Short mmCIF file of C-alpha atoms in Angstrom, two decimals:
data_model
loop_
_atom_site.label_atom_id
_atom_site.label_comp_id
_atom_site.label_asym_id
_atom_site.label_seq_id
_atom_site.Cartn_x
_atom_site.Cartn_y
_atom_site.Cartn_z
CA UNK A 28 60.09 -11.73 -227.70
CA UNK A 29 58.62 -14.76 -225.90
CA UNK A 30 60.88 -15.85 -223.04
CA UNK A 31 61.76 -19.42 -222.15
CA UNK A 32 59.81 -19.15 -218.90
CA UNK A 33 56.78 -17.87 -220.76
CA UNK A 34 56.94 -20.87 -223.08
CA UNK A 35 57.18 -23.18 -220.07
CA UNK A 36 54.13 -21.44 -218.63
CA UNK A 37 52.21 -22.03 -221.87
CA UNK A 38 53.22 -25.69 -221.86
CA UNK A 39 52.02 -26.09 -218.27
CA UNK A 40 48.77 -24.32 -219.10
CA UNK A 41 48.21 -26.70 -222.01
CA UNK A 42 49.13 -29.68 -219.85
CA UNK A 43 46.69 -28.73 -217.09
CA UNK A 44 43.88 -28.26 -219.60
CA UNK A 45 44.52 -31.61 -221.26
CA UNK A 46 45.02 -33.50 -218.00
CA UNK A 47 41.76 -32.11 -216.63
CA UNK A 48 40.10 -33.22 -219.86
CA UNK A 49 41.41 -36.78 -219.45
CA UNK A 50 40.37 -36.81 -215.78
CA UNK A 51 36.79 -35.83 -216.65
CA UNK A 52 36.48 -37.89 -219.84
CA UNK A 53 37.67 -41.15 -218.29
CA UNK A 54 35.01 -42.64 -215.97
CA UNK A 55 35.90 -43.98 -212.56
CA UNK A 56 38.07 -47.12 -212.46
CA UNK A 57 38.74 -47.04 -216.22
CA UNK A 58 42.44 -46.34 -215.80
CA UNK A 59 44.86 -49.24 -215.30
CA UNK A 60 44.73 -50.70 -211.77
CA UNK A 61 42.79 -47.67 -210.50
CA UNK A 62 40.37 -49.59 -208.22
CA UNK A 63 43.26 -51.38 -206.48
CA UNK A 64 45.14 -48.12 -205.90
CA UNK A 65 41.98 -46.47 -204.58
CA UNK A 66 41.39 -49.34 -202.14
CA UNK A 67 44.95 -49.00 -200.82
CA UNK A 68 44.26 -45.33 -200.10
CA UNK A 69 40.91 -46.19 -198.52
CA UNK A 70 42.50 -48.82 -196.26
CA UNK A 71 45.00 -46.31 -194.86
CA UNK A 72 42.43 -43.54 -194.51
CA UNK A 73 39.74 -45.65 -192.85
CA UNK A 74 41.77 -48.06 -190.73
CA UNK A 75 45.01 -46.18 -190.17
CA UNK A 76 46.97 -49.29 -191.17
CA UNK A 77 48.98 -50.37 -194.18
CA UNK A 78 47.29 -53.17 -196.13
CA UNK A 79 48.68 -56.68 -196.44
CA UNK A 80 48.26 -58.48 -199.74
CA UNK A 81 46.66 -61.89 -199.41
CA UNK A 82 44.50 -64.49 -201.07
CA UNK A 83 41.27 -63.04 -202.42
CA UNK A 84 42.85 -59.71 -203.37
CA UNK A 85 43.11 -60.79 -207.01
CA UNK A 86 40.11 -62.10 -208.94
CA UNK A 87 40.99 -62.36 -212.62
CA UNK A 88 37.46 -63.28 -213.71
CA UNK A 89 35.84 -60.40 -211.81
CA UNK A 90 38.39 -57.95 -213.16
CA UNK A 91 37.90 -59.07 -216.76
CA UNK A 92 34.14 -58.84 -216.38
CA UNK A 93 34.31 -55.30 -215.00
CA UNK A 94 36.84 -54.19 -217.63
CA UNK A 95 34.62 -55.52 -220.40
CA UNK A 96 31.64 -53.64 -218.96
CA UNK A 97 33.77 -50.48 -218.57
CA UNK A 98 33.16 -50.48 -214.80
CA UNK A 99 29.51 -49.43 -214.39
CA UNK A 100 28.82 -46.89 -211.63
CA UNK A 101 27.53 -49.57 -209.26
CA UNK A 102 30.55 -51.85 -209.79
CA UNK A 103 31.68 -53.54 -206.57
CA UNK A 104 35.42 -52.90 -206.42
CA UNK A 105 36.21 -53.29 -202.70
CA UNK A 106 37.71 -56.76 -203.21
CA UNK A 107 40.19 -55.53 -205.85
CA UNK A 108 43.26 -55.06 -203.65
CA UNK A 109 46.15 -56.60 -205.57
CA UNK A 110 48.28 -53.43 -205.28
CA UNK A 111 48.53 -53.86 -201.49
CA UNK A 112 52.18 -54.90 -201.82
CA UNK A 113 53.25 -51.52 -203.20
CA UNK A 114 55.49 -49.15 -201.20
CA UNK A 115 53.31 -46.71 -199.24
CA UNK A 116 54.44 -43.13 -199.88
CA UNK A 117 51.92 -42.20 -202.59
CA UNK A 118 49.05 -43.66 -200.59
CA UNK A 119 50.12 -41.91 -197.40
CA UNK A 120 50.11 -38.60 -199.30
CA UNK A 121 46.73 -39.34 -200.87
CA UNK A 122 44.93 -40.50 -197.70
CA UNK A 123 44.37 -36.97 -196.30
CA UNK A 124 42.76 -35.95 -199.61
CA UNK A 125 40.48 -38.98 -199.35
CA UNK A 126 39.40 -37.78 -195.90
CA UNK A 127 38.99 -34.11 -196.82
CA UNK A 128 36.90 -34.82 -199.91
CA UNK A 129 34.86 -37.62 -198.34
CA UNK A 130 32.06 -35.32 -197.20
CA UNK A 131 31.30 -34.49 -200.84
CA UNK A 132 30.82 -38.07 -202.00
CA UNK A 133 32.72 -40.68 -203.99
CA UNK A 134 32.86 -38.65 -207.21
CA UNK A 135 34.52 -35.76 -205.37
CA UNK A 136 37.02 -38.13 -203.76
CA UNK A 137 37.94 -39.58 -207.13
CA UNK A 138 38.33 -36.14 -208.71
CA UNK A 139 40.46 -34.91 -205.80
CA UNK A 140 42.77 -37.91 -206.04
CA UNK A 141 43.04 -37.47 -209.80
CA UNK A 142 43.89 -33.82 -209.15
CA UNK A 143 46.82 -34.90 -206.98
CA UNK A 144 48.15 -36.98 -209.86
CA UNK A 145 47.73 -34.03 -212.25
CA UNK A 146 49.88 -31.86 -209.98
CA UNK A 147 52.53 -34.57 -209.78
CA UNK A 148 52.49 -34.82 -213.57
CA UNK A 149 53.15 -31.08 -213.76
CA UNK A 150 56.17 -31.64 -211.53
CA UNK A 151 57.48 -34.11 -214.12
CA UNK A 152 57.23 -31.38 -216.77
CA UNK A 153 59.00 -28.76 -214.63
CA UNK A 154 61.74 -31.15 -213.48
CA UNK A 155 62.36 -32.22 -217.08
CA UNK A 156 62.74 -28.57 -218.06
CA UNK A 157 65.13 -27.90 -215.18
CA UNK A 158 67.25 -30.96 -215.97
CA UNK A 159 67.48 -29.98 -219.64
CA UNK A 160 68.37 -26.40 -218.75
CA UNK A 161 71.15 -27.60 -216.44
CA UNK A 162 72.62 -30.04 -218.96
CA UNK A 163 72.19 -27.89 -222.08
CA UNK A 164 72.36 -24.44 -220.53
CA UNK A 165 73.40 -22.79 -223.79
CA UNK A 166 70.53 -24.39 -225.76
CA UNK A 167 67.25 -23.25 -224.14
CA UNK A 168 65.25 -24.61 -227.08
CA UNK A 169 66.11 -28.14 -225.94
CA UNK A 170 64.73 -27.45 -222.46
CA UNK A 171 61.47 -26.06 -223.84
CA UNK A 172 61.00 -28.95 -226.26
CA UNK A 173 61.83 -31.54 -223.59
CA UNK A 174 59.19 -30.03 -221.30
CA UNK A 175 56.64 -30.07 -224.14
CA UNK A 176 57.46 -33.70 -224.88
CA UNK A 177 56.95 -34.76 -221.26
CA UNK A 178 53.73 -32.75 -221.08
CA UNK A 179 52.14 -33.85 -224.34
CA UNK A 180 52.85 -37.55 -224.69
CA UNK A 181 49.16 -38.52 -224.59
CA UNK A 182 49.66 -41.62 -222.47
CA UNK A 183 51.58 -39.63 -219.87
CA UNK A 184 48.89 -36.97 -219.77
CA UNK A 185 46.26 -39.65 -219.28
CA UNK A 186 48.20 -41.57 -216.61
CA UNK A 187 48.83 -38.27 -214.83
CA UNK A 188 45.05 -37.84 -214.60
CA UNK A 189 44.48 -41.22 -212.95
CA UNK A 190 44.60 -42.59 -209.42
CA UNK A 191 47.89 -44.50 -209.25
CA UNK A 192 51.33 -44.40 -207.70
CA UNK A 193 52.90 -43.95 -211.14
CA UNK A 194 52.33 -40.22 -210.84
CA UNK A 195 54.50 -39.87 -207.73
CA UNK A 196 57.08 -42.35 -209.02
CA UNK A 197 57.46 -40.46 -212.31
CA UNK A 198 57.65 -37.11 -210.51
CA UNK A 199 60.33 -38.25 -208.07
CA UNK A 200 62.27 -39.88 -210.91
CA UNK A 201 62.26 -36.63 -212.91
CA UNK A 202 63.31 -34.62 -209.84
CA UNK A 203 66.14 -37.10 -209.27
CA UNK A 204 67.33 -36.59 -212.85
CA UNK A 205 67.33 -32.83 -212.28
CA UNK A 206 69.18 -33.23 -208.96
CA UNK A 207 71.84 -35.43 -210.54
CA UNK A 208 72.20 -33.03 -213.46
CA UNK A 209 72.73 -30.20 -210.97
CA UNK A 210 75.39 -32.15 -209.10
CA UNK A 211 77.22 -33.27 -212.23
CA UNK A 212 77.38 -29.74 -213.61
CA UNK A 213 78.00 -27.81 -210.36
CA UNK A 214 79.22 -30.37 -207.86
CA UNK A 215 77.79 -32.07 -204.77
CA UNK A 216 78.43 -30.75 -201.28
CA UNK A 217 77.33 -32.49 -198.08
CA UNK A 218 73.97 -30.70 -197.98
CA UNK A 219 73.21 -31.67 -201.57
CA UNK A 220 74.28 -35.24 -200.82
CA UNK A 221 71.93 -35.47 -197.83
CA UNK A 222 69.10 -34.02 -199.93
CA UNK A 223 69.84 -36.57 -202.65
CA UNK A 224 69.79 -39.35 -200.06
CA UNK A 225 66.37 -38.21 -198.85
CA UNK A 226 65.18 -38.22 -202.45
CA UNK A 227 66.48 -41.77 -202.93
CA UNK A 228 64.68 -42.81 -199.76
CA UNK A 229 61.46 -41.36 -201.14
CA UNK A 230 61.99 -43.34 -204.35
CA UNK A 231 62.41 -46.54 -202.34
CA UNK A 232 59.11 -45.81 -200.60
CA UNK A 233 57.23 -45.18 -203.85
CA UNK A 234 57.62 -47.91 -206.47
CA UNK A 235 60.06 -50.62 -207.51
CA UNK A 236 60.26 -49.24 -211.06
CA UNK A 237 62.24 -46.19 -209.86
CA UNK A 238 64.83 -48.14 -207.88
CA UNK A 239 67.04 -47.91 -210.96
CA UNK A 240 68.03 -44.40 -209.88
CA UNK A 241 69.82 -45.63 -206.75
CA UNK A 242 72.83 -47.13 -208.60
CA UNK A 243 72.80 -44.20 -211.03
CA UNK A 244 72.98 -41.74 -208.13
CA UNK A 245 75.83 -43.68 -206.51
CA UNK A 246 77.72 -43.63 -209.81
CA UNK A 247 77.17 -39.89 -210.23
CA UNK A 248 78.40 -39.18 -206.70
CA UNK A 249 81.48 -41.34 -207.22
CA UNK A 250 82.32 -39.51 -210.43
CA UNK A 251 81.81 -36.11 -208.80
CA UNK A 252 84.06 -37.07 -205.88
CA UNK A 253 86.78 -38.31 -208.21
CA UNK A 254 86.62 -35.02 -210.11
CA UNK A 255 86.74 -32.97 -206.91
CA UNK A 256 89.74 -34.87 -205.57
CA UNK A 257 91.52 -35.11 -208.92
CA UNK A 258 93.84 -32.20 -208.20
CA UNK A 259 94.80 -33.57 -204.78
CA UNK A 260 97.28 -36.23 -203.82
CA UNK A 261 96.17 -39.86 -204.09
CA UNK A 262 93.41 -40.57 -201.61
CA UNK A 263 92.00 -43.74 -200.11
CA UNK A 264 88.93 -45.40 -201.65
CA UNK A 265 86.96 -44.57 -198.49
CA UNK A 266 87.50 -40.88 -199.15
CA UNK A 267 86.00 -41.23 -202.62
CA UNK A 268 83.13 -43.29 -201.22
CA UNK A 269 82.30 -40.91 -198.35
CA UNK A 270 79.48 -39.02 -200.08
CA UNK A 271 77.99 -42.02 -201.90
CA UNK A 272 77.85 -43.85 -198.56
CA UNK A 273 76.36 -40.77 -196.91
CA UNK A 274 73.58 -40.66 -199.50
CA UNK A 275 72.90 -44.38 -199.08
CA UNK A 276 72.84 -44.03 -195.28
CA UNK A 277 70.29 -41.23 -195.49
CA UNK A 278 68.19 -43.24 -197.95
CA UNK A 279 68.30 -46.22 -195.58
CA UNK A 280 67.28 -44.04 -192.65
CA UNK A 281 64.25 -42.86 -194.64
CA UNK A 282 63.13 -46.18 -196.11
CA UNK A 283 64.58 -49.13 -194.17
CA UNK A 284 61.50 -49.46 -191.96
CA UNK A 285 59.44 -50.44 -195.00
CA UNK A 286 61.67 -53.38 -195.90
CA UNK A 287 61.82 -54.54 -192.28
CA UNK A 288 58.02 -54.38 -192.11
CA UNK A 289 57.74 -56.46 -195.29
CA UNK A 290 60.24 -59.00 -193.99
CA UNK A 291 58.27 -59.37 -190.77
CA UNK A 292 55.01 -59.64 -192.72
CA UNK A 293 55.96 -61.78 -195.71
CA UNK A 294 59.19 -63.43 -194.57
CA UNK A 295 62.82 -62.38 -194.56
CA UNK A 296 63.33 -63.68 -198.09
CA UNK A 297 60.69 -61.28 -199.43
CA UNK A 298 61.49 -57.72 -198.27
CA UNK A 299 59.98 -56.28 -201.48
CA UNK A 300 56.75 -58.31 -201.16
CA UNK A 301 57.28 -59.23 -204.81
CA UNK A 302 57.21 -62.97 -204.22
CA UNK A 303 53.94 -62.74 -202.31
CA UNK A 304 52.47 -60.60 -205.09
CA UNK A 305 53.42 -63.18 -207.73
CA UNK A 306 51.81 -65.91 -205.64
CA UNK A 307 48.55 -63.96 -205.39
CA UNK A 308 48.09 -62.81 -209.00
CA UNK A 309 47.58 -66.25 -210.49
CA UNK A 310 45.92 -66.15 -213.86
CA UNK A 311 47.92 -63.25 -215.26
CA UNK A 312 48.78 -64.03 -218.89
CA UNK A 313 52.22 -65.52 -219.47
CA UNK A 314 54.12 -66.45 -222.62
CA UNK A 315 53.71 -70.06 -223.70
CA UNK A 316 56.78 -69.54 -225.84
CA UNK A 317 58.69 -66.45 -226.89
CA UNK A 318 59.26 -66.50 -230.65
CA UNK A 319 59.44 -63.87 -233.41
CA UNK A 320 55.68 -63.32 -233.33
CA UNK A 321 55.77 -62.77 -229.57
CA UNK A 322 58.67 -60.34 -229.91
CA UNK A 323 56.84 -58.40 -232.60
CA UNK A 324 53.74 -58.19 -230.41
CA UNK A 325 55.77 -57.06 -227.40
CA UNK A 326 57.60 -54.26 -229.20
CA UNK A 327 54.56 -53.10 -231.17
CA UNK A 328 52.25 -52.85 -228.16
CA UNK A 329 55.00 -51.36 -225.99
CA UNK A 330 55.59 -48.59 -228.53
CA UNK A 331 51.91 -47.89 -229.10
CA UNK A 332 51.05 -47.82 -225.42
CA UNK A 333 54.00 -45.52 -224.72
CA UNK A 334 52.35 -42.88 -226.91
CA UNK A 335 48.70 -43.74 -226.42
CA UNK A 336 46.64 -46.83 -225.64
CA UNK A 337 44.12 -45.79 -223.07
CA UNK A 338 41.84 -47.24 -220.43
CA UNK A 339 42.82 -50.79 -219.58
CA UNK A 340 44.71 -50.89 -222.92
CA UNK A 341 41.38 -51.12 -224.76
CA UNK A 342 41.19 -47.67 -226.37
CA UNK A 343 43.58 -47.53 -229.33
CA UNK A 344 44.43 -44.80 -231.81
CA UNK A 345 44.17 -44.77 -235.58
CA UNK A 346 47.05 -46.62 -237.26
CA UNK A 347 48.03 -43.40 -239.03
CA UNK A 348 48.64 -41.68 -235.71
CA UNK A 349 50.90 -44.49 -234.54
CA UNK A 350 52.77 -44.18 -237.84
CA UNK A 351 53.16 -40.44 -237.27
CA UNK A 352 54.50 -41.03 -233.76
CA UNK A 353 56.89 -43.63 -235.19
CA UNK A 354 58.24 -41.08 -237.69
CA UNK A 355 58.66 -38.49 -234.93
CA UNK A 356 60.48 -41.02 -232.74
CA UNK A 357 62.78 -42.13 -235.56
CA UNK A 358 63.65 -38.50 -236.33
CA UNK A 359 64.72 -38.00 -232.72
CA UNK A 360 66.80 -41.17 -232.76
CA UNK A 361 68.29 -40.18 -236.11
CA UNK A 362 69.38 -36.84 -234.70
CA UNK A 363 71.02 -38.60 -231.75
CA UNK A 364 72.89 -40.93 -234.09
CA UNK A 365 74.08 -37.93 -236.07
CA UNK A 366 75.41 -36.30 -232.89
CA UNK A 367 77.13 -39.54 -231.93
CA UNK A 368 78.72 -39.81 -235.36
CA UNK A 369 79.94 -36.22 -235.13
CA UNK A 370 81.40 -36.94 -231.70
CA UNK A 371 83.22 -40.08 -232.89
CA UNK A 372 84.41 -38.64 -236.22
CA UNK A 373 84.74 -34.89 -235.80
CA UNK A 374 85.33 -32.85 -238.91
CA UNK A 375 86.13 -29.16 -239.25
CA UNK A 376 83.41 -26.85 -240.38
CA UNK A 377 80.44 -24.90 -239.07
CA UNK A 378 78.22 -27.99 -238.80
CA UNK A 379 80.52 -29.73 -236.38
CA UNK A 380 81.17 -26.54 -234.45
CA UNK A 381 77.48 -26.08 -233.91
CA UNK A 382 76.91 -29.60 -232.66
CA UNK A 383 79.95 -29.61 -230.41
CA UNK A 384 78.74 -26.36 -228.84
CA UNK A 385 76.55 -28.58 -226.67
CA UNK A 386 79.68 -29.41 -224.72
CA UNK A 387 81.11 -25.91 -224.61
CA UNK A 388 80.47 -25.43 -220.89
CA UNK A 389 81.65 -27.96 -218.35
CA UNK A 390 82.24 -30.65 -220.95
CA UNK A 391 83.03 -33.63 -218.67
CA UNK A 392 79.97 -33.05 -216.50
CA UNK A 393 77.75 -32.59 -219.51
CA UNK A 394 79.02 -35.75 -221.17
CA UNK A 395 78.38 -37.76 -218.03
CA UNK A 396 74.92 -36.19 -217.64
CA UNK A 397 74.03 -37.29 -221.17
CA UNK A 398 75.42 -40.72 -220.34
CA UNK A 399 73.18 -40.74 -217.28
CA UNK A 400 70.16 -40.06 -219.50
CA UNK A 401 71.10 -42.96 -221.76
CA UNK A 402 71.75 -45.28 -218.81
CA UNK A 403 68.41 -44.45 -217.16
CA UNK A 404 66.59 -45.07 -220.44
CA UNK A 405 68.33 -48.39 -221.03
CA UNK A 406 67.72 -49.55 -217.45
CA UNK A 407 64.03 -48.67 -217.74
CA UNK A 408 63.78 -50.62 -221.00
CA UNK A 409 65.67 -53.51 -219.43
CA UNK A 410 63.40 -53.80 -216.43
CA UNK A 411 60.29 -53.66 -218.65
CA UNK A 412 61.69 -56.50 -220.76
CA UNK A 413 62.60 -58.44 -217.62
CA UNK A 414 59.07 -58.04 -216.26
CA UNK A 415 57.68 -59.19 -219.60
CA UNK A 416 59.80 -62.30 -219.42
CA UNK A 417 57.44 -63.43 -216.63
CA UNK A 418 54.13 -61.80 -217.56
CA UNK A 419 52.63 -60.46 -220.78
CA UNK A 420 52.56 -56.79 -219.77
CA UNK A 421 53.88 -54.65 -222.66
CA UNK A 422 52.61 -51.37 -221.25
CA UNK A 423 54.50 -48.28 -222.35
CA UNK A 424 53.74 -46.46 -219.10
CA UNK A 425 56.28 -48.74 -217.42
CA UNK A 426 58.91 -46.70 -219.29
CA UNK A 427 57.74 -43.44 -217.71
CA UNK A 428 60.20 -43.63 -214.80
CA UNK A 429 62.63 -42.64 -217.56
CA UNK A 430 60.27 -40.10 -219.13
CA UNK A 431 62.54 -37.15 -218.33
CA UNK A 432 65.62 -38.83 -219.87
CA UNK A 433 63.61 -40.02 -222.89
CA UNK A 434 62.13 -36.55 -223.45
CA UNK A 435 65.57 -34.97 -223.16
CA UNK A 436 67.24 -37.39 -225.54
CA UNK A 437 64.51 -37.14 -228.17
CA UNK A 438 64.59 -33.35 -227.92
CA UNK A 439 68.36 -33.34 -228.33
CA UNK A 440 67.99 -35.39 -231.51
CA UNK A 441 65.24 -33.16 -232.87
CA UNK A 442 67.30 -30.08 -232.04
CA UNK A 443 70.25 -31.42 -234.04
CA UNK A 444 68.12 -32.06 -237.14
CA UNK A 445 66.43 -28.66 -236.85
CA UNK A 446 69.81 -26.98 -236.49
CA UNK A 447 71.12 -28.85 -239.52
CA UNK A 448 68.11 -27.71 -241.56
CA UNK A 449 68.68 -24.12 -240.46
CA UNK A 450 72.33 -24.33 -241.51
CA UNK A 451 71.48 -25.64 -244.95
CA UNK A 452 68.91 -22.89 -245.46
CA UNK A 453 71.29 -20.33 -243.97
CA UNK A 454 68.46 -19.05 -241.80
CA UNK A 455 68.96 -19.45 -238.01
CA UNK A 456 65.28 -18.81 -237.32
CA UNK A 457 64.28 -21.91 -239.31
CA UNK A 458 65.47 -24.23 -236.56
CA UNK A 459 63.48 -22.42 -233.87
CA UNK A 460 60.36 -22.44 -236.03
CA UNK A 461 60.69 -26.18 -236.63
CA UNK A 462 61.12 -26.92 -232.94
CA UNK A 463 58.20 -24.67 -232.01
CA UNK A 464 56.03 -26.41 -234.60
CA UNK A 465 57.04 -29.81 -233.22
CA UNK A 466 56.19 -28.86 -229.64
CA UNK A 467 52.87 -27.32 -230.68
CA UNK A 468 52.16 -30.34 -232.86
CA UNK A 469 52.67 -32.71 -229.93
CA UNK A 470 50.18 -30.68 -227.92
CA UNK A 471 47.68 -30.70 -230.79
CA UNK A 472 47.99 -34.47 -231.19
CA UNK A 473 47.41 -34.90 -227.47
CA UNK A 474 44.19 -32.92 -227.84
CA UNK A 475 43.17 -35.07 -230.82
CA UNK A 476 43.71 -38.22 -228.75
CA UNK A 477 41.48 -36.83 -226.01
CA UNK A 478 38.64 -35.51 -228.17
CA UNK A 479 38.60 -38.05 -231.01
CA UNK A 480 39.48 -41.30 -229.23
CA UNK A 481 39.25 -41.20 -225.43
CA UNK A 482 36.14 -39.10 -224.84
CA UNK A 483 33.98 -40.90 -227.45
CA UNK A 484 35.12 -44.32 -226.18
CA UNK A 485 33.57 -43.72 -222.76
CA UNK A 486 30.35 -41.96 -223.75
#
């Protein structure tokens, strides 16, 4: 019998093969913002200093010209530096690779840096599996399917084979989800709280899109402390807040220097360097008005580019594939709605017993963990919509900070429908076969995207 770990190993093997394929099939600089990320790494490696974003770092006309030409090998990209405002952790990790591979030429440097992203993408897959196993410990099929989903969403595989700080941000976000799931199911002690604080500090030093996990972590710690102290006499609010404040203090010790540096560089009103960035990137497309047509465009492109819209959003899939991904997504959401309905209006019978078995172990912690997944997903969607209120940037990869929660929730919905089908057929193995076919199908579709759409587009 194939074990859960063996299935995870097969998923990782498939992921590595596909990610390597995307890395080789996509020419240099043909991933979103790749030249700007590369120049950030180069600045640190060659000068030993963090870059400062300024006028001249953004040239909309040059960028459009190079994107249209698919970045020829002799493209001059040194002046593309508009990512210089980003937090530095990814670039600090990548700079030694830039140095070590430099003796072998630019192509080797690019491949080495893409390889770092591939490894970080694998960490997303493993952390998603661990989080699912902790939350749904009695349903290993959910953990396997969640890992397969994170591994085989084509856009995630492609972004994980590119030079960008998304790879580290997504990895740290997934690890944070796993850490919070662990604490909610088994409790936080001081050592775990300090470790969580260090993880939050790393998030703060990586990318603004993952800052959403800071309030979620504080909420999880507060809930855990309330549960731990529930059996005791009434305690002061400071007692309940001790571990949340400890985690925040550790995070501040790790990351505060970055915000002080930004304040000294860009002004005390701009510790995130976001205002300076917005001043520099003039010419980015903005909505003239937001009406029904604009909303339709936003949601349609956001959905498509979540699953697969490659390069600088210029390589699209066949409409039938997007329709298939829409059906798969709606099935997952339908399964979640069914579980919610069964939770709100329980009814006796084997169907309800099976679905409520998800909460059989440590029910309060599991319920809050699922709530955490929903909250992370909604916050990620909210910040993408907020960003698109200023700029026209409906890129699905901006949802990937919540890739682990999204993969878990979709897999939970698919599991419920597969289990329902197995019940109706009175064959328990039917559900497992359906879930295995879905996971394998996602991997096969990822391969189709690579071989049929991405590779030919760049030949």
